[in-house]
Amino acid sequence: MVHAFLIHTLRATKAEEGLCRVLYSCFFGTENSPNDAQPHGAERDRLLRKEQILAVARQVESMCQLQLQACGRPAVDLQPQSSDDLVHLRESPCGAFRLTAGDPFQEPRTVVWLGVLSLGFALVLNAHENLLLAEGTLRLLARLLLEHLRLLVPTASLLLRADYIEGILTRFLPHGQLLFLNDQFVQGLEKEFSAAWPR
Protein backbone atom coordinates (compact mmCIF):
# COMPACT_ATOMS: atom_id res chain seq x y z
CA MET A 1 0.00 0.00 0.00
CA VAL A 2 1.08 3.56 -0.71
CA HIS A 3 1.41 5.70 2.40
CA ALA A 4 1.90 9.05 0.64
CA PHE A 5 2.40 10.71 -2.75
CA LEU A 6 4.26 13.97 -3.24
CA ILE A 7 5.45 16.41 -5.88
CA HIS A 8 8.29 18.77 -5.07
CA THR A 9 10.85 21.02 -6.72
CA LEU A 10 14.36 19.96 -7.62
CA ARG A 11 17.17 22.51 -7.47
CA ALA A 12 19.22 22.75 -10.63
CA THR A 13 22.54 23.46 -8.89
CA LYS A 14 23.95 23.56 -5.39
CA ALA A 15 24.71 27.25 -5.89
CA GLU A 16 21.03 28.10 -6.06
CA GLU A 17 19.64 29.48 -2.85
CA GLY A 18 16.11 28.22 -3.43
CA LEU A 19 15.29 25.30 -1.16
CA CYS A 20 13.39 22.16 -2.00
CA ARG A 21 9.68 23.00 -1.87
CA VAL A 22 6.83 20.52 -1.55
CA LEU A 23 4.20 21.55 -4.09
CA TYR A 24 1.63 18.82 -3.42
CA SER A 25 1.28 15.92 -1.00
CA CYS A 26 -1.41 13.38 -0.27
CA PHE A 27 -1.52 10.87 2.59
CA PHE A 28 -3.45 7.61 2.42
CA GLY A 29 -4.51 6.35 5.85
CA THR A 30 -3.13 7.35 9.22
CA GLU A 31 -0.05 6.44 11.17
CA ASN A 32 -0.71 5.51 14.78
CA SER A 33 1.94 4.63 17.27
CA PRO A 34 1.14 2.04 19.98
CA ASN A 35 3.50 3.93 22.33
CA ASP A 36 1.51 7.18 22.24
CA ALA A 37 -0.44 7.49 25.47
CA GLN A 38 -2.07 10.80 24.61
CA PRO A 39 -3.91 11.59 21.38
CA HIS A 40 -2.36 14.15 19.06
CA GLY A 41 -4.19 17.30 18.10
CA ALA A 42 -5.06 17.92 14.45
CA GLU A 43 -2.53 20.76 14.20
CA ARG A 44 0.29 18.64 15.64
CA ASP A 45 -0.52 15.81 13.21
CA ARG A 46 -0.53 18.26 10.28
CA LEU A 47 2.87 19.69 11.27
CA LEU A 48 4.32 16.19 11.77
CA ARG A 49 3.18 15.11 8.31
CA LYS A 50 4.57 18.29 6.81
CA GLU A 51 7.99 17.59 8.40
CA GLN A 52 7.91 13.96 7.26
CA ILE A 53 7.10 14.88 3.65
CA LEU A 54 9.76 17.60 3.57
CA ALA A 55 12.35 15.11 4.87
CA VAL A 56 11.43 12.69 2.06
CA ALA A 57 11.55 15.48 -0.56
CA ARG A 58 15.02 16.56 0.56
CA GLN A 59 16.32 13.01 0.42
CA VAL A 60 14.82 12.49 -3.06
CA GLU A 61 16.45 15.72 -4.22
CA SER A 62 19.82 14.57 -2.84
CA MET A 63 19.51 11.12 -4.48
CA CYS A 64 18.57 12.73 -7.81
CA GLN A 65 21.61 15.03 -7.70
CA LEU A 66 23.91 12.12 -6.82
CA GLN A 67 22.55 10.01 -9.67
CA LEU A 68 23.00 12.82 -12.20
CA GLN A 69 26.59 13.37 -11.01
CA ALA A 70 27.37 9.64 -11.13
CA CYS A 71 26.07 9.46 -14.72
CA GLY A 72 28.03 12.54 -15.71
CA ARG A 73 24.88 14.39 -16.70
CA PRO A 74 24.85 18.16 -16.18
CA ALA A 75 22.56 19.94 -13.73
CA VAL A 76 20.97 21.56 -16.79
CA ASP A 77 18.94 18.35 -17.06
CA LEU A 78 16.87 19.65 -14.15
CA GLN A 79 16.17 23.07 -15.67
CA PRO A 80 12.50 23.79 -16.44
CA GLN A 81 11.59 23.82 -20.09
CA SER A 82 8.49 24.75 -22.01
CA SER A 83 5.45 22.49 -21.87
CA ASP A 84 5.82 21.77 -25.61
CA ASP A 85 9.14 19.95 -25.12
CA LEU A 86 8.98 16.19 -25.24
CA VAL A 87 9.74 14.68 -21.86
CA HIS A 88 11.45 11.29 -21.93
CA LEU A 89 10.35 9.67 -18.69
CA ARG A 90 12.50 6.61 -19.39
CA GLU A 91 15.63 8.77 -19.38
CA SER A 92 14.68 10.63 -16.22
CA PRO A 93 16.61 9.83 -13.04
CA CYS A 94 14.73 7.43 -10.77
CA GLY A 95 15.38 5.14 -7.87
CA ALA A 96 14.28 3.77 -4.54
CA PHE A 97 15.55 3.90 -0.97
CA ARG A 98 14.50 2.62 2.43
CA LEU A 99 13.65 4.65 5.50
CA THR A 100 14.25 3.04 8.88
CA ALA A 101 11.63 3.11 11.61
CA GLY A 102 11.53 6.53 13.27
CA ASP A 103 13.29 8.32 10.39
CA PRO A 104 10.98 10.13 9.70
CA PHE A 105 8.01 7.70 9.88
CA GLN A 106 7.23 5.45 12.84
CA GLU A 107 7.37 2.30 10.71
CA PRO A 108 9.98 1.39 8.09
CA ARG A 109 9.04 2.68 4.63
CA THR A 110 10.34 2.47 1.08
CA VAL A 111 10.40 5.51 -1.22
CA VAL A 112 10.23 5.22 -5.01
CA TRP A 113 11.11 8.47 -6.77
CA LEU A 114 11.35 10.02 -10.23
CA GLY A 115 12.99 13.31 -11.24
CA VAL A 116 11.51 14.99 -14.31
CA LEU A 117 13.25 18.23 -15.23
CA SER A 118 12.59 20.59 -12.31
CA LEU A 119 10.05 18.35 -10.52
CA GLY A 120 10.40 15.37 -8.23
CA PHE A 121 7.65 12.76 -7.84
CA ALA A 122 7.69 10.21 -5.01
CA LEU A 123 5.62 7.41 -3.54
CA VAL A 124 6.14 6.45 0.12
CA LEU A 125 5.30 2.75 0.42
CA ASN A 126 5.02 0.05 3.02
CA ALA A 127 8.43 -1.57 3.44
CA HIS A 128 7.67 -4.79 1.51
CA GLU A 129 5.63 -3.38 -1.39
CA ASN A 130 6.15 -4.45 -5.02
CA LEU A 131 8.79 -1.95 -6.24
CA LEU A 132 8.38 -2.68 -9.96
CA LEU A 133 4.65 -2.08 -9.74
CA ALA A 134 5.24 1.09 -7.71
CA GLU A 135 7.75 2.43 -10.25
CA GLY A 136 5.36 1.72 -13.13
CA THR A 137 2.56 3.49 -11.28
CA LEU A 138 4.77 6.48 -10.48
CA ARG A 139 5.84 6.83 -14.12
CA LEU A 140 2.20 6.63 -15.20
CA LEU A 141 1.15 9.28 -12.67
CA ALA A 142 4.03 11.57 -13.71
CA ARG A 143 3.15 11.21 -17.40
CA LEU A 144 -0.53 11.94 -16.78
CA LEU A 145 0.22 14.94 -14.59
CA LEU A 146 2.70 16.36 -17.09
CA GLU A 147 0.31 15.89 -20.00
CA HIS A 148 -2.92 17.05 -18.38
CA LEU A 149 -1.62 19.83 -16.19
CA ARG A 150 1.31 21.06 -18.27
CA LEU A 151 3.49 21.00 -15.16
CA LEU A 152 6.69 22.10 -16.85
CA VAL A 153 5.55 25.72 -16.88
CA PRO A 154 5.54 27.81 -13.66
CA THR A 155 4.64 25.81 -10.58
CA ALA A 156 1.83 28.19 -9.61
CA SER A 157 -0.36 26.33 -12.09
CA LEU A 158 0.23 23.14 -10.10
CA LEU A 159 -0.80 24.75 -6.82
CA LEU A 160 -4.09 25.87 -8.35
CA ARG A 161 -4.94 22.44 -9.74
CA ALA A 162 -4.99 20.21 -6.68
CA ASP A 163 -8.46 18.96 -7.68
CA TYR A 164 -7.06 17.68 -11.01
CA ILE A 165 -4.27 15.86 -9.19
CA GLU A 166 -6.78 14.31 -6.79
CA GLY A 167 -8.90 13.22 -9.77
CA ILE A 168 -5.92 11.42 -11.30
CA LEU A 169 -4.95 9.82 -7.97
CA THR A 170 -8.53 8.67 -7.35
CA ARG A 171 -8.56 6.76 -10.63
CA PHE A 172 -5.02 5.45 -10.84
CA LEU A 173 -4.09 5.08 -7.15
CA PRO A 174 -7.44 4.56 -5.37
CA HIS A 175 -7.10 4.83 -1.59
CA GLY A 176 -3.35 4.26 -1.96
CA GLN A 177 -3.72 0.83 -3.57
CA LEU A 178 -1.29 -0.07 -6.36
CA LEU A 179 -3.21 -1.48 -9.32
CA PHE A 180 -2.04 -3.96 -11.95
CA LEU A 181 -2.97 -2.00 -15.10
CA ASN A 182 -2.68 -3.07 -18.72
CA ASP A 183 -2.54 -0.56 -21.59
CA GLN A 184 -6.19 -0.99 -22.54
CA PHE A 185 -7.40 -0.38 -18.98
CA VAL A 186 -5.12 2.68 -18.66
CA GLN A 187 -6.56 4.10 -21.89
CA GLY A 188 -10.08 3.58 -20.57
CA LEU A 189 -9.27 5.35 -17.31
CA GLU A 190 -7.60 8.19 -19.22
CA LYS A 191 -10.71 8.68 -21.37
CA GLU A 192 -12.87 8.64 -18.25
CA PHE A 193 -10.64 11.23 -16.61
CA SER A 194 -10.55 13.45 -19.71
CA ALA A 195 -14.35 13.40 -19.92
CA ALA A 196 -14.73 14.30 -16.24
CA TRP A 197 -11.92 16.91 -16.21
CA PRO A 198 -11.77 18.73 -19.56
CA ARG A 199 -8.64 20.82 -20.04
GROMACS .gro file of N, CA and C in nm, residues 113-193:
model
  243
  113TRP      N    1   1.111   0.708  -0.631
  113TRP     CA    2   1.111   0.847  -0.677
  113TRP      C    3   1.147   0.857  -0.825
  114LEU      N    4   1.109   0.972  -0.883
  114LEU     CA    5   1.135   1.002  -1.023
  114LEU      C    6   1.159   1.151  -1.036
  115GLY      N    7   1.268   1.190  -1.102
  115GLY     CA    8   1.299   1.331  -1.124
  115GLY      C    9   1.275   1.367  -1.269
  116VAL      N   10   1.182   1.458  -1.294
  116VAL     CA   11   1.151   1.499  -1.431
  116VAL      C   12   1.176   1.649  -1.442
  117LEU      N   13   1.286   1.684  -1.509
  117LEU     CA   14   1.325   1.823  -1.523
  117LEU      C   15   1.332   1.890  -1.387
  118SER      N   16   1.247   1.987  -1.358
  118SER     CA   17   1.259   2.059  -1.231
  118SER      C   18   1.166   2.005  -1.123
  119LEU      N   19   1.100   1.891  -1.148
  119LEU     CA   20   1.005   1.835  -1.052
  119LEU      C   21   1.045   1.696  -1.006
  120GLY      N   22   1.020   1.669  -0.878
  120GLY     CA   23   1.040   1.537  -0.823
  120GLY      C   24   0.906   1.477  -0.786
  121PHE      N   25   0.886   1.350  -0.819
  121PHE     CA   26   0.765   1.276  -0.784
  121PHE      C   27   0.807   1.160  -0.695
  122ALA      N   28   0.731   1.131  -0.591
  122ALA     CA   29   0.769   1.021  -0.501
  122ALA      C   30   0.647   0.952  -0.444
  123LEU      N   31   0.660   0.821  -0.425
  123LEU     CA   32   0.562   0.741  -0.354
  123LEU      C   33   0.629   0.686  -0.229
  124VAL      N   34   0.566   0.703  -0.114
  124VAL     CA   35   0.614   0.645   0.012
  124VAL      C   36   0.531   0.519   0.035
  125LEU      N   37   0.598   0.404   0.039
  125LEU     CA   38   0.530   0.275   0.042
  125LEU      C   39   0.555   0.200   0.172
  126ASN      N   40   0.471   0.100   0.196
  126ASN     CA   41   0.502   0.005   0.302
  126ASN      C   42   0.633  -0.063   0.266
  127ALA      N   43   0.706  -0.109   0.364
  127ALA     CA   44   0.843  -0.157   0.344
  127ALA      C   45   0.855  -0.272   0.245
  128HIS      N   46   0.755  -0.359   0.234
  128HIS     CA   47   0.767  -0.479   0.151
  128HIS      C   48   0.674  -0.474   0.030
  129GLU      N   49   0.651  -0.355  -0.023
  129GLU     CA   50   0.563  -0.338  -0.139
  129GLU      C   51   0.637  -0.378  -0.267
  130ASN      N   52   0.561  -0.407  -0.371
  130ASN     CA   53   0.615  -0.445  -0.502
  130ASN      C   54   0.677  -0.321  -0.567
  131LEU      N   55   0.810  -0.314  -0.575
  131LEU     CA   56   0.879  -0.195  -0.624
  131LEU      C   57   0.863  -0.175  -0.775
  132LEU      N   58   0.858  -0.283  -0.853
  132LEU     CA   59   0.838  -0.268  -0.996
  132LEU      C   60   0.699  -0.211  -1.027
  133LEU      N   61   0.600  -0.260  -0.956
  133LEU     CA   62   0.465  -0.208  -0.974
  133LEU      C   63   0.458  -0.062  -0.931
  134ALA      N   64   0.524  -0.029  -0.820
  134ALA     CA   65   0.524   0.109  -0.771
  134ALA      C   66   0.593   0.202  -0.870
  135GLU      N   67   0.706   0.159  -0.928
  135GLU     CA   68   0.775   0.243  -1.025
  135GLU      C   69   0.690   0.265  -1.150
  136GLY      N   70   0.625   0.159  -1.197
  136GLY     CA   71   0.536   0.172  -1.313
  136GLY      C   72   0.422   0.268  -1.286
  137THR      N   73   0.365   0.259  -1.167
  137THR     CA   74   0.256   0.349  -1.128
  137THR      C   75   0.304   0.492  -1.118
  138LEU      N   76   0.423   0.513  -1.061
  138LEU     CA   77   0.477   0.648  -1.048
  138LEU      C   78   0.505   0.710  -1.185
  139ARG      N   79   0.560   0.632  -1.277
  139ARG     CA   80   0.584   0.683  -1.412
  139ARG      C   81   0.453   0.717  -1.482
  140LEU      N   82   0.351   0.635  -1.462
  140LEU     CA   83   0.220   0.663  -1.520
  140LEU      C   84   0.162   0.792  -1.463
  141LEU      N   85   0.168   0.807  -1.331
  141LEU     CA   86   0.115   0.928  -1.267
  141LEU      C   87   0.190   1.052  -1.316
  142ALA      N   88   0.324   1.043  -1.325
  142ALA     CA   89   0.403   1.157  -1.371
  142ALA      C   90   0.366   1.194  -1.514
  143ARG      N   91   0.352   1.093  -1.601
  143ARG     CA   92   0.315   1.121  -1.740
  143ARG      C   93   0.179   1.188  -1.749
  144LEU      N   94   0.082   1.136  -1.675
  144LEU     CA   95  -0.053   1.194  -1.678
  144LEU      C   96  -0.054   1.337  -1.626
  145LEU      N   97   0.018   1.359  -1.517
  145LEU     CA   98   0.022   1.494  -1.459
  145LEU      C   99   0.092   1.592  -1.552
  146LEU      N  100   0.199   1.549  -1.616
  146LEU     CA  101   0.270   1.636  -1.709
  146LEU      C  102   0.184   1.668  -1.831
  147GLU      N  103   0.114   1.567  -1.881
  147GLU     CA  104   0.031   1.589  -2.000
  147GLU      C  105  -0.092   1.674  -1.970
  148HIS      N  106  -0.165   1.638  -1.865
  148HIS     CA  107  -0.292   1.705  -1.838
  148HIS      C  108  -0.276   1.842  -1.775
  149LEU      N  109  -0.174   1.858  -1.693
  149LEU     CA  110  -0.162   1.983  -1.619
  149LEU      C  111  -0.052   2.073  -1.671
  150ARG      N  112   0.022   2.026  -1.771
  150ARG     CA  113   0.131   2.106  -1.827
  150ARG      C  114   0.222   2.159  -1.714
  151LEU      N  115   0.276   2.066  -1.638
  151LEU     CA  116   0.349   2.100  -1.516
  151LEU      C  117   0.488   2.157  -1.539
  152LEU      N  118   0.534   2.161  -1.663
  152LEU     CA  119   0.669   2.210  -1.685
  152LEU      C  120   0.675   2.362  -1.692
  153VAL      N  121   0.560   2.426  -1.693
  153VAL     CA  122   0.555   2.572  -1.688
  153VAL      C  123   0.547   2.612  -1.541
  154PRO      N  124   0.545   2.741  -1.506
  154PRO     CA  125   0.554   2.781  -1.366
  154PRO      C  126   0.469   2.699  -1.270
  155THR      N  127   0.526   2.672  -1.154
  155THR     CA  128   0.464   2.581  -1.058
  155THR      C  129   0.337   2.636  -0.996
  156ALA      N  130   0.308   2.764  -1.014
  156ALA     CA  131   0.183   2.819  -0.961
  156ALA      C  132   0.064   2.747  -1.020
  157SER      N  133   0.075   2.703  -1.146
  157SER     CA  134  -0.036   2.633  -1.209
  157SER      C  135  -0.064   2.502  -1.136
  158LEU      N  136   0.040   2.437  -1.085
  158LEU     CA  137   0.023   2.314  -1.010
  158LEU      C  138  -0.053   2.340  -0.880
  159LEU      N  139  -0.017   2.445  -0.811
  159LEU     CA  140  -0.080   2.475  -0.682
  159LEU      C  141  -0.228   2.504  -0.697
  160LEU      N  142  -0.269   2.553  -0.812
  160LEU     CA  143  -0.409   2.587  -0.835
  160LEU      C  144  -0.490   2.469  -0.887
  161ARG      N  145  -0.424   2.357  -0.914
  161ARG     CA  146  -0.494   2.244  -0.974
  161ARG      C  147  -0.493   2.119  -0.888
  162ALA      N  148  -0.501   2.136  -0.759
  162ALA     CA  149  -0.499   2.021  -0.668
  162ALA      C  150  -0.617   1.927  -0.696
  163ASP      N  151  -0.731   1.981  -0.740
  163ASP     CA  152  -0.846   1.896  -0.768
  163ASP      C  153  -0.819   1.805  -0.888
  164TYR      N  154  -0.744   1.851  -0.988
  164TYR     CA  155  -0.706   1.768  -1.101
  164TYR      C  156  -0.616   1.654  -1.055
  165ILE      N  157  -0.519   1.688  -0.970
  165ILE     CA  158  -0.427   1.586  -0.919
  165ILE      C  159  -0.504   1.481  -0.840
  166GLU      N  160  -0.597   1.525  -0.757
  166GLU     CA  161  -0.678   1.431  -0.679
  166GLU      C  162  -0.763   1.344  -0.770
  167GLY      N  163  -0.813   1.401  -0.880
  167GLY     CA  164  -0.890   1.322  -0.977
  167GLY      C  165  -0.807   1.212  -1.038
  168ILE      N  166  -0.682   1.243  -1.073
  168ILE     CA  167  -0.592   1.142  -1.130
  168ILE      C  168  -0.558   1.036  -1.025
  169LEU      N  169  -0.528   1.079  -0.903
  169LEU     CA  170  -0.495   0.982  -0.797
  169LEU      C  171  -0.613   0.891  -0.764
  170THR      N  172  -0.734   0.946  -0.766
  170THR     CA  173  -0.853   0.867  -0.735
  170THR      C  174  -0.870   0.753  -0.834
  171ARG      N  175  -0.838   0.780  -0.960
  171ARG     CA  176  -0.856   0.676  -1.063
  171ARG      C  177  -0.739   0.579  -1.072
  172PHE      N  178  -0.618   0.629  -1.060
  172PHE     CA  179  -0.502   0.545  -1.084
  172PHE      C  180  -0.431   0.496  -0.958
  173LEU      N  181  -0.466   0.551  -0.843
  173LEU     CA  182  -0.409   0.508  -0.715
  173LEU      C  183  -0.519   0.516  -0.609
  174PRO      N  184  -0.629   0.442  -0.627
  174PRO     CA  185  -0.744   0.456  -0.537
  174PRO      C  186  -0.712   0.415  -0.393
  175HIS      N  187  -0.733   0.506  -0.302
  175HIS     CA  188  -0.710   0.483  -0.159
  175HIS      C  189  -0.569   0.432  -0.131
  176GLY      N  190  -0.474   0.468  -0.217
  176GLY     CA  191  -0.335   0.426  -0.196
  176GLY      C  192  -0.305   0.284  -0.238
  177GLN      N  193  -0.394   0.220  -0.312
  177GLN     CA  194  -0.372   0.083  -0.357
  177GLN      C  195  -0.305   0.082  -0.494
  178LEU      N  196  -0.195   0.010  -0.507
  178LEU     CA  197  -0.129  -0.007  -0.636
  178LEU      C  198  -0.211  -0.104  -0.720
  179LEU      N  199  -0.240  -0.066  -0.843
  179LEU     CA  200  -0.321  -0.148  -0.932
  179LEU      C  201  -0.235  -0.210  -1.041
  180PHE      N  202  -0.267  -0.334  -1.079
  180PHE     CA  203  -0.204  -0.396  -1.195
  180PHE      C  204  -0.284  -0.350  -1.316
  181LEU      N  205  -0.225  -0.262  -1.398
  181LEU     CA  206  -0.297  -0.200  -1.510
  181LEU      C  207  -0.234  -0.241  -1.642
  182ASN      N  208  -0.318  -0.285  -1.737
  182ASN     CA  209  -0.268  -0.307  -1.872
  182ASN      C  210  -0.298  -0.182  -1.956
  183ASP      N  211  -0.240  -0.175  -2.075
  183ASP     CA  212  -0.254  -0.056  -2.159
  183ASP      C  213  -0.399  -0.022  -2.190
  184GLN      N  214  -0.479  -0.123  -2.219
  184GLN     CA  215  -0.619  -0.099  -2.254
  184GLN      C  216  -0.695  -0.039  -2.136
  185PHE      N  217  -0.672  -0.090  -2.016
  185PHE     CA  218  -0.740  -0.038  -1.898
  185PHE      C  219  -0.695   0.105  -1.868
  186VAL      N  220  -0.565   0.132  -1.887
  186VAL     CA  221  -0.512   0.268  -1.866
  186VAL      C  222  -0.578   0.364  -1.963
  187GLN      N  223  -0.591   0.323  -2.090
  187GLN     CA  224  -0.656   0.410  -2.189
  187GLN      C  225  -0.800   0.439  -2.152
  188GLY      N  226  -0.870   0.338  -2.101
  188GLY     CA  227  -1.008   0.358  -2.057
  188GLY      C  228  -1.017   0.456  -1.941
  189LEU      N  229  -0.927   0.443  -1.844
  189LEU     CA  230  -0.927   0.535  -1.731
  189LEU      C  231  -0.890   0.676  -1.774
  190GLU      N  232  -0.797   0.686  -1.872
  190GLU     CA  233  -0.760   0.819  -1.922
  190GLU      C  234  -0.878   0.886  -1.991
  191LYS      N  235  -0.954   0.811  -2.070
  191LYS     CA  236  -1.071   0.868  -2.137
  191LYS      C  237  -1.175   0.912  -2.034
  192GLU      N  238  -1.194   0.831  -1.932
  192GLU     CA  239  -1.287   0.864  -1.825
  192GLU      C  240  -1.244   0.993  -1.754
  193PHE      N  241  -1.114   1.004  -1.727
  193PHE     CA  242  -1.064   1.123  -1.661
  193PHE      C  243  -1.080   1.245  -1.749
   0.00000   0.00000   0.00000
